PDB file of C-alpha atoms in Angstrom:
ATOM      1  CA  GLY G1085     101.316 109.185  74.638  1.00 53.00           C
ATOM      2  CA  ALA G1086     102.601 106.654  72.133  1.00 78.00           C
ATOM      3  CA  GLY G1087     102.863 103.776  74.471  1.00 92.00           C
ATOM      4  CA  VAL G1088     101.839 102.420  77.839  1.00 96.00           C
ATOM      5  CA  SER G1089     103.302 104.559  80.539  1.00 96.00           C
ATOM      6  CA  GLN G1090     103.901 103.408  84.214  1.00 97.00           C
ATOM      7  CA  THR G1091     104.800 105.554  87.080  1.00 97.00           C
ATOM      8  CA  PRO G1092     106.996 105.534  89.161  1.00 97.00           C
ATOM      9  CA  SER G1093     109.534 103.487  87.471  1.00 96.00           C
ATOM     10  CA  ASN G1094     111.012 102.535  90.795  1.00 97.00           C
ATOM     11  CA  LYS G1095     109.458 102.520  94.268  1.00 98.00           C
ATOM     12  CA  VAL G1096     111.112 101.673  97.541  1.00 98.00           C
ATOM     13  CA  THR G1097     108.791 101.424 100.592  1.00 97.00           C
ATOM     14  CA  GLU G1098     108.927 100.135 104.061  1.00 97.00           C
ATOM     15  CA  LYS G1099     107.177  97.005 105.185  1.00 97.00           C
ATOM     16  CA  GLY G1100     103.690  97.743 106.263  1.00 97.00           C
ATOM     17  CA  LYS G1101     103.256 100.882 104.228  1.00 98.00           C
ATOM     18  CA  TYR G1102     100.608 101.525 101.454  1.00 98.00           C
ATOM     19  CA  VAL G1103     101.731 102.106  97.786  1.00 98.00           C
ATOM     20  CA  GLU G1104      99.958 103.020  94.597  1.00 98.00           C
ATOM     21  CA  LEU G1105     101.243 102.255  91.161  1.00 98.00           C
ATOM     22  CA  ARG G1106      99.975 104.041  88.108  1.00 98.00           C
ATOM     23  CA  CYS G1107      99.349 102.867  84.561  1.00 98.00           C
ATOM     24  CA  ASP G1108      98.462 105.142  81.584  1.00 97.00           C
ATOM     25  CA  PRO G1109      97.342 102.918  78.734  1.00 97.00           C
ATOM     26  CA  ILE G1110      97.432 103.691  75.085  1.00 95.00           C
ATOM     27  CA  SER G1111      94.709 106.136  74.186  1.00 94.00           C
ATOM     28  CA  GLY G1112      91.538 104.335  73.119  1.00 92.00           C
ATOM     29  CA  HIS G1113      92.514 101.037  74.475  1.00 94.00           C
ATOM     30  CA  THR G1114      89.559  99.583  76.419  1.00 93.00           C
ATOM     31  CA  ALA G1115      91.414  96.526  77.881  1.00 94.00           C
ATOM     32  CA  LEU G1116      94.030  96.949  80.526  1.00 97.00           C
ATOM     33  CA  TYR G1117      95.922  94.347  82.306  1.00 97.00           C
ATOM     34  CA  TRP G1118      98.201  94.204  85.482  1.00 98.00           C
ATOM     35  CA  TYR G1119     100.942  91.504  85.801  1.00 98.00           C
ATOM     36  CA  ARG G1120     103.581  90.872  88.455  1.00 98.00           C
ATOM     37  CA  GLN G1121     106.947  89.634  87.490  1.00 96.00           C
ATOM     38  CA  SER G1122     109.182  88.340  90.279  1.00 95.00           C
ATOM     39  CA  LEU G1123     112.930  87.821  89.853  1.00 90.00           C
ATOM     40  CA  GLY G1124     113.749  85.113  87.390  1.00 88.00           C
ATOM     41  CA  GLN G1125     110.039  84.475  86.714  1.00 91.00           C
ATOM     42  CA  GLY G1126     107.713  85.264  83.816  1.00 94.00           C
ATOM     43  CA  PRO G1127     104.897  87.664  84.398  1.00 96.00           C
ATOM     44  CA  GLU G1128     101.836  86.473  86.364  1.00 97.00           C
ATOM     45  CA  PHE G1129      98.365  87.717  85.620  1.00 96.00           C
ATOM     46  CA  LEU G1130      96.802  89.828  88.379  1.00 98.00           C
ATOM     47  CA  ILE G1131      93.720  91.565  87.076  1.00 97.00           C
ATOM     48  CA  TYR G1132      91.917  92.543  83.772  1.00 96.00           C
ATOM     49  CA  PHE G1133      89.723  95.649  83.121  1.00 96.00           C
ATOM     50  CA  GLN G1134      87.326  96.085  80.279  1.00 94.00           C
ATOM     51  CA  GLY G1135      86.415  99.792  80.352  1.00 92.00           C
ATOM     52  CA  THR G1136      85.919 100.760  84.007  1.00 93.00           C
ATOM     53  CA  GLY G1137      85.084  97.353  85.362  1.00 92.00           C
ATOM     54  CA  ALA G1138      87.344  94.597  86.701  1.00 93.00           C
ATOM     55  CA  ALA G1139      86.216  91.695  84.488  1.00 91.00           C
ATOM     56  CA  ASP G1140      88.639  89.224  85.995  1.00 94.00           C
ATOM     57  CA  ASP G1141      90.498  89.700  89.200  1.00 95.00           C
ATOM     58  CA  SER G1142      91.314  86.046  89.798  1.00 94.00           C
ATOM     59  CA  GLY G1143      95.040  86.689  89.872  1.00 95.00           C
ATOM     60  CA  LEU G1144      95.070  89.138  92.839  1.00 97.00           C
ATOM     61  CA  PRO G1145      97.059  87.286  95.566  1.00 96.00           C
ATOM     62  CA  ASN G1146      94.995  88.486  98.564  1.00 95.00           C
ATOM     63  CA  ASP G1147      92.795  91.295  99.718  1.00 96.00           C
ATOM     64  CA  ARG G1148      95.722  93.531 100.287  1.00 98.00           C
ATOM     65  CA  PHE G1149      95.834  94.082  96.514  1.00 98.00           C
ATOM     66  CA  PHE G1150      93.188  96.241  94.860  1.00 97.00           C
ATOM     67  CA  ALA G1151      93.040  98.032  91.439  1.00 97.00           C
ATOM     68  CA  VAL G1152      90.724 100.647  89.928  1.00 97.00           C
ATOM     69  CA  ARG G1153      90.123 102.232  86.671  1.00 97.00           C
ATOM     70  CA  PRO G1154      87.328 104.902  87.367  1.00 95.00           C
ATOM     71  CA  GLU G1155      87.145 106.485  83.942  1.00 94.00           C
ATOM     72  CA  GLY G1156      88.186 103.698  81.849  1.00 92.00           C
ATOM     73  CA  SER G1157      91.654 105.055  81.091  1.00 95.00           C
ATOM     74  CA  VAL G1158      94.189 105.426  83.816  1.00 97.00           C
ATOM     75  CA  SER G1159      94.434 102.571  86.363  1.00 98.00           C
ATOM     76  CA  THR G1160      95.942 102.398  89.816  1.00 98.00           C
ATOM     77  CA  LEU G1161      97.186  99.374  91.553  1.00 98.00           C
ATOM     78  CA  LYS G1162      96.962  99.685  95.251  1.00 98.00           C
ATOM     79  CA  ILE G1163      98.754  97.528  97.765  1.00 98.00           C
ATOM     80  CA  GLN G1164      98.003  97.874 101.536  1.00 98.00           C
ATOM     81  CA  ARG G1165     100.281  96.757 104.345  1.00 98.00           C
ATOM     82  CA  THR G1166     103.146  95.900 102.005  1.00 98.00           C
ATOM     83  CA  GLU G1167     105.321  92.762 102.684  1.00 97.00           C
ATOM     84  CA  ARG G1168     108.798  91.881 101.557  1.00 97.00           C
ATOM     85  CA  GLY G1169     107.192  89.175  99.329  1.00 96.00           C
ATOM     86  CA  ASP G1170     105.444  91.919  97.375  1.00 97.00           C
ATOM     87  CA  SER G1171     108.770  93.058  95.935  1.00 98.00           C
ATOM     88  CA  ALA G1172     108.586  92.604  92.097  1.00 98.00           C
ATOM     89  CA  VAL G1173     108.197  94.392  88.904  1.00 97.00           C
ATOM     90  CA  TYR G1174     104.533  95.316  88.266  1.00 98.00           C
ATOM     91  CA  LEU G1175     103.663  95.431  84.557  1.00 97.00           C
ATOM     92  CA  CYS G1176     100.629  97.063  82.962  1.00 97.00           C
ATOM     93  CA  ALA G1177      99.481  96.161  79.422  1.00 96.00           C
ATOM     94  CA  SER G1178      96.709  97.422  77.263  1.00 95.00           C
ATOM     95  CA  SER G1179      94.964  96.406  74.045  1.00 93.00           C
ATOM     96  CA  SER G1180      92.024  97.477  71.807  1.00 88.00           C
ATOM     97  CA  GLY G1181      89.831  94.815  73.609  1.00 80.00           C
ATOM     98  CA  LEU G1182      89.102  92.994  70.435  1.00 79.00           C
ATOM     99  CA  SER G1183      89.732  89.254  70.773  1.00 73.00           C
ATOM    100  CA  ASN G1184      93.308  87.992  69.940  1.00 71.00           C
ATOM    101  CA  THR G1185      94.742  91.518  69.462  1.00 79.00           C
ATOM    102  CA  GLU G1186      98.161  92.446  70.610  1.00 85.00           C
ATOM    103  CA  ALA G1187      98.625  93.624  74.178  1.00 91.00           C
ATOM    104  CA  PHE G1188     101.208  96.483  74.559  1.00 93.00           C
ATOM    105  CA  PHE G1189     103.258  96.444  77.683  1.00 95.00           C
ATOM    106  CA  GLY G1190     104.720  99.264  79.846  1.00 95.00           C
ATOM    107  CA  GLN G1191     108.174  99.186  81.127  1.00 93.00           C
ATOM    108  CA  GLY G1192     106.924  98.286  84.566  1.00 96.00           C
ATOM    109  CA  THR G1193     107.371  99.680  88.152  1.00 97.00           C
ATOM    110  CA  ARG G1194     110.027  98.011  90.244  1.00 97.00           C
ATOM    111  CA  LEU G1195     108.750  97.733  93.732  1.00 98.00           C
ATOM    112  CA  THR G1196     111.075  96.979  96.579  1.00 98.00           C
ATOM    113  CA  VAL G1197     109.766  96.498 100.090  1.00 98.00           C
ATOM    114  CA  VAL G1198     112.410  96.896 102.740  1.00 97.00           C
TER     115      VAL G1198
ATOM    116  CA  GLY J 450      95.510  74.558  85.101  1.00 84.00           C
ATOM    117  CA  ASP J 451      97.091  75.930  81.998  1.00 90.00           C
ATOM    118  CA  SER J 452     100.860  76.297  81.991  1.00 94.00           C
ATOM    119  CA  VAL J 453     103.927  77.006  79.767  1.00 96.00           C
ATOM    120  CA  THR J 454     107.405  75.359  80.149  1.00 96.00           C
ATOM    121  CA  GLN J 455     110.364  76.722  78.400  1.00 95.00           C
ATOM    122  CA  MET J 456     113.960  75.829  78.432  1.00 88.00           C
ATOM    123  CA  GLU J 457     116.182  77.432  80.982  1.00 87.00           C
ATOM    124  CA  GLY J 458     118.836  79.752  80.079  1.00 87.00           C
ATOM    125  CA  PRO J 459     121.134  81.329  79.447  1.00 95.00           C
ATOM    126  CA  VAL J 460     121.562  80.252  75.876  1.00 96.00           C
ATOM    127  CA  THR J 461     124.912  81.546  74.641  1.00 97.00           C
ATOM    128  CA  LEU J 462     125.642  81.606  70.951  1.00 97.00           C
ATOM    129  CA  SER J 463     127.992  83.134  68.537  1.00 97.00           C
ATOM    130  CA  GLU J 464     126.741  85.451  65.886  1.00 97.00           C
ATOM    131  CA  GLU J 465     125.188  83.722  62.893  1.00 97.00           C
ATOM    132  CA  ALA J 466     124.465  80.578  64.744  1.00 97.00           C
ATOM    133  CA  PHE J 467     121.228  78.709  64.661  1.00 98.00           C
ATOM    134  CA  LEU J 468     118.891  79.296  67.514  1.00 97.00           C
ATOM    135  CA  THR J 469     116.196  77.027  69.044  1.00 97.00           C
ATOM    136  CA  ILE J 470     114.402  77.875  72.364  1.00 97.00           C
ATOM    137  CA  ASN J 471     112.000  75.135  73.414  1.00 97.00           C
ATOM    138  CA  CYS J 472     108.439  75.752  74.613  1.00 98.00           C
ATOM    139  CA  THR J 473     105.739  73.335  75.496  1.00 97.00           C
ATOM    140  CA  TYR J 474     102.333  73.971  76.979  1.00 96.00           C
ATOM    141  CA  THR J 475      99.534  72.448  78.884  1.00 95.00           C
ATOM    142  CA  ALA J 476      95.975  73.672  78.176  1.00 92.00           C
ATOM    143  CA  THR J 477      92.458  72.224  78.472  1.00 87.00           C
ATOM    144  CA  GLY J 478      91.291  73.840  75.142  1.00 84.00           C
ATOM    145  CA  TYR J 479      92.779  75.438  72.082  1.00 86.00           C
ATOM    146  CA  PRO J 480      94.989  78.321  73.106  1.00 92.00           C
ATOM    147  CA  SER J 481      96.677  81.012  71.021  1.00 92.00           C
ATOM    148  CA  LEU J 482     100.395  80.871  71.500  1.00 95.00           C
ATOM    149  CA  PHE J 483     102.850  83.803  71.688  1.00 95.00           C
ATOM    150  CA  TRP J 484     106.587  84.628  71.897  1.00 97.00           C
ATOM    151  CA  TYR J 485     107.370  87.947  73.632  1.00 96.00           C
ATOM    152  CA  VAL J 486     110.776  89.460  73.813  1.00 97.00           C
ATOM    153  CA  GLN J 487     112.314  91.886  76.334  1.00 94.00           C
ATOM    154  CA  TYR J 488     115.272  93.752  75.163  1.00 94.00           C
ATOM    155  CA  PRO J 489     117.573  95.215  77.949  1.00 89.00           C
ATOM    156  CA  GLY J 490     115.932  98.286  79.504  1.00 86.00           C
ATOM    157  CA  GLU J 491     112.772  97.938  77.454  1.00 88.00           C
ATOM    158  CA  GLY J 492     109.300  96.548  78.052  1.00 88.00           C
ATOM    159  CA  LEU J 493     107.918  93.276  76.717  1.00 93.00           C
ATOM    160  CA  GLN J 494     107.164  93.319  73.023  1.00 94.00           C
ATOM    161  CA  LEU J 495     105.176  90.756  70.996  1.00 94.00           C
ATOM    162  CA  LEU J 496     107.576  88.930  68.680  1.00 97.00           C
ATOM    163  CA  LEU J 497     105.171  86.580  66.912  1.00 96.00           C
ATOM    164  CA  LYS J 498     101.963  84.576  67.522  1.00 94.00           C
ATOM    165  CA  ALA J 499      99.905  81.621  66.132  1.00 95.00           C
ATOM    166  CA  THR J 500      96.217  81.186  66.914  1.00 91.00           C
ATOM    167  CA  LYS J 501      95.560  77.668  65.689  1.00 91.00           C
ATOM    168  CA  ALA J 502      97.230  74.324  65.041  1.00 93.00           C
ATOM    169  CA  ASP J 503      99.861  74.196  62.322  1.00 95.00           C
ATOM    170  CA  ASP J 504     100.004  77.996  62.114  1.00 96.00           C
ATOM    171  CA  LYS J 505     103.486  79.426  61.766  1.00 97.00           C
ATOM    172  CA  GLY J 506     104.182  82.801  63.240  1.00 96.00           C
ATOM    173  CA  SER J 507     107.159  84.655  62.024  1.00 97.00           C
ATOM    174  CA  ASN J 508     108.837  88.173  62.483  1.00 97.00           C
ATOM    175  CA  LYS J 509     112.352  89.608  62.238  1.00 95.00           C
ATOM    176  CA  GLY J 510     113.706  86.130  61.074  1.00 97.00           C
ATOM    177  CA  PHE J 511     112.234  84.278  63.948  1.00 98.00           C
ATOM    178  CA  GLU J 512     109.695  81.544  63.393  1.00 98.00           C
ATOM    179  CA  ALA J 513     107.564  79.279  65.587  1.00 98.00           C
ATOM    180  CA  THR J 514     104.977  76.596  64.515  1.00 98.00           C
ATOM    181  CA  TYR J 515     102.023  75.717  66.613  1.00 97.00           C
ATOM    182  CA  ARG J 516     102.286  71.887  67.044  1.00 96.00           C
ATOM    183  CA  LYS J 517      99.175  70.571  68.710  1.00 94.00           C
ATOM    184  CA  GLU J 518     100.243  66.882  68.642  1.00 94.00           C
ATOM    185  CA  THR J 519     103.442  67.656  70.703  1.00 96.00           C
ATOM    186  CA  THR J 520     102.028  70.738  72.469  1.00 96.00           C
ATOM    187  CA  SER J 521     104.947  72.784  71.502  1.00 97.00           C
ATOM    188  CA  PHE J 522     105.727  76.196  70.147  1.00 98.00           C
ATOM    189  CA  HIS J 523     109.509  76.192  69.725  1.00 98.00           C
ATOM    190  CA  LEU J 524     111.220  79.454  68.737  1.00 98.00           C
ATOM    191  CA  GLU J 525     113.886  79.229  65.899  1.00 98.00           C
ATOM    192  CA  LYS J 526     116.093  81.624  63.923  1.00 98.00           C
ATOM    193  CA  GLY J 527     118.569  80.528  61.315  1.00 97.00           C
ATOM    194  CA  SER J 528     121.203  83.142  61.927  1.00 96.00           C
ATOM    195  CA  VAL J 529     121.219  85.175  65.255  1.00 97.00           C
ATOM    196  CA  GLN J 530     122.832  88.638  65.667  1.00 97.00           C
ATOM    197  CA  VAL J 531     124.172  90.360  68.705  1.00 97.00           C
ATOM    198  CA  SER J 532     121.163  92.585  68.620  1.00 96.00           C
ATOM    199  CA  ASP J 533     118.909  89.573  69.277  1.00 97.00           C
ATOM    200  CA  SER J 534     120.421  89.349  72.914  1.00 97.00           C
ATOM    201  CA  ALA J 535     117.388  89.514  75.156  1.00 97.00           C
ATOM    202  CA  VAL J 536     114.983  87.574  77.326  1.00 96.00           C
ATOM    203  CA  TYR J 537     112.358  85.542  75.349  1.00 97.00           C
ATOM    204  CA  PHE J 538     109.022  84.528  76.903  1.00 97.00           C
ATOM    205  CA  CYS J 539     106.656  81.904  75.595  1.00 97.00           C
ATOM    206  CA  ALA J 540     103.007  82.542  76.515  1.00 96.00           C
ATOM    207  CA  LEU J 541      99.470  81.231  75.843  1.00 94.00           C
ATOM    208  CA  SER J 542      96.065  82.671  76.115  1.00 91.00           C
ATOM    209  CA  GLU J 543      93.085  80.487  76.298  1.00 84.00           C
ATOM    210  CA  ASN J 544      90.364  82.702  77.630  1.00 72.00           C
ATOM    211  CA  ARG J 545      88.800  84.343  74.671  1.00 73.00           C
ATOM    212  CA  SER J 546      86.810  86.775  76.831  1.00 76.00           C
ATOM    213  CA  THR J 547      89.792  88.253  78.587  1.00 80.00           C
ATOM    214  CA  ASP J 548      92.910  87.308  76.444  1.00 84.00           C
ATOM    215  CA  LYS J 549      94.968  87.164  79.568  1.00 90.00           C
ATOM    216  CA  LEU J 550      98.350  85.612  79.101  1.00 93.00           C
ATOM    217  CA  ILE J 551     100.144  82.828  80.899  1.00 94.00           C
ATOM    218  CA  PHE J 552     103.867  83.106  80.552  1.00 96.00           C
ATOM    219  CA  GLY J 553     106.739  80.702  80.800  1.00 96.00           C
ATOM    220  CA  THR J 554     109.750  81.672  82.995  1.00 96.00           C
ATOM    221  CA  GLY J 555     111.771  83.106  80.196  1.00 96.00           C
ATOM    222  CA  THR J 556     115.010  82.236  78.439  1.00 97.00           C
ATOM    223  CA  ARG J 557     117.879  84.629  78.258  1.00 96.00           C
ATOM    224  CA  LEU J 558     119.857  84.648  74.933  1.00 97.00           C
ATOM    225  CA  GLN J 559     123.244  86.025  74.792  1.00 97.00           C
ATOM    226  CA  VAL J 560     124.817  86.414  71.399  1.00 97.00           C
ATOM    227  CA  PHE J 561     128.551  87.174  71.118  1.00 96.00           C
ATOM    228  CA  PRO J 562     130.366  88.545  68.055  1.00 95.00           C
TER     229      PRO J 562
END
């Protein structure tokens, strides 16, 4: 596609359930990022992939959060045992992987935990 | 750690007014600085950037100058339009190996005709 695609656009889940959020980056982009944006805040970094490997996962808040990118393209962010505090917009971005190049953002997945 | 502080909104202006949105940063090294914009119903878009001190980023009539002495990157536009209404985020990137971004909290701009 022409841009970064995230699905679903909205997800409502019950506390304690497991959710998966998907990101399709721009074709050919080797770098992929996940950010979380809580209401009234700026996006906060979660994890960075270069190719298939998670090169920096220092932003993941705890071990309930996990992300994969098995073929170096599509990425899935997985959240186990969801809590109400996980409610936020989860943003994905991709870039060419060269230093200082623009990161292109998707429109995000709004996750609501009830 | 690194951080970005930007003025709280909303900023409310009439069309053709002058805009300034303040942004200051804290960083241990020499970060690259960015302004991103989020129009209603759309994803974040890069508006402009500057990679070293005294650089000026510009795009769509917006400008921001990287001021190392004041650790600032204020966003300015001489004459705003209704279509500029959006949320503006200041951000920095210091890690050259990852280019991960650290964002401010965002400033909502509302421009009225």
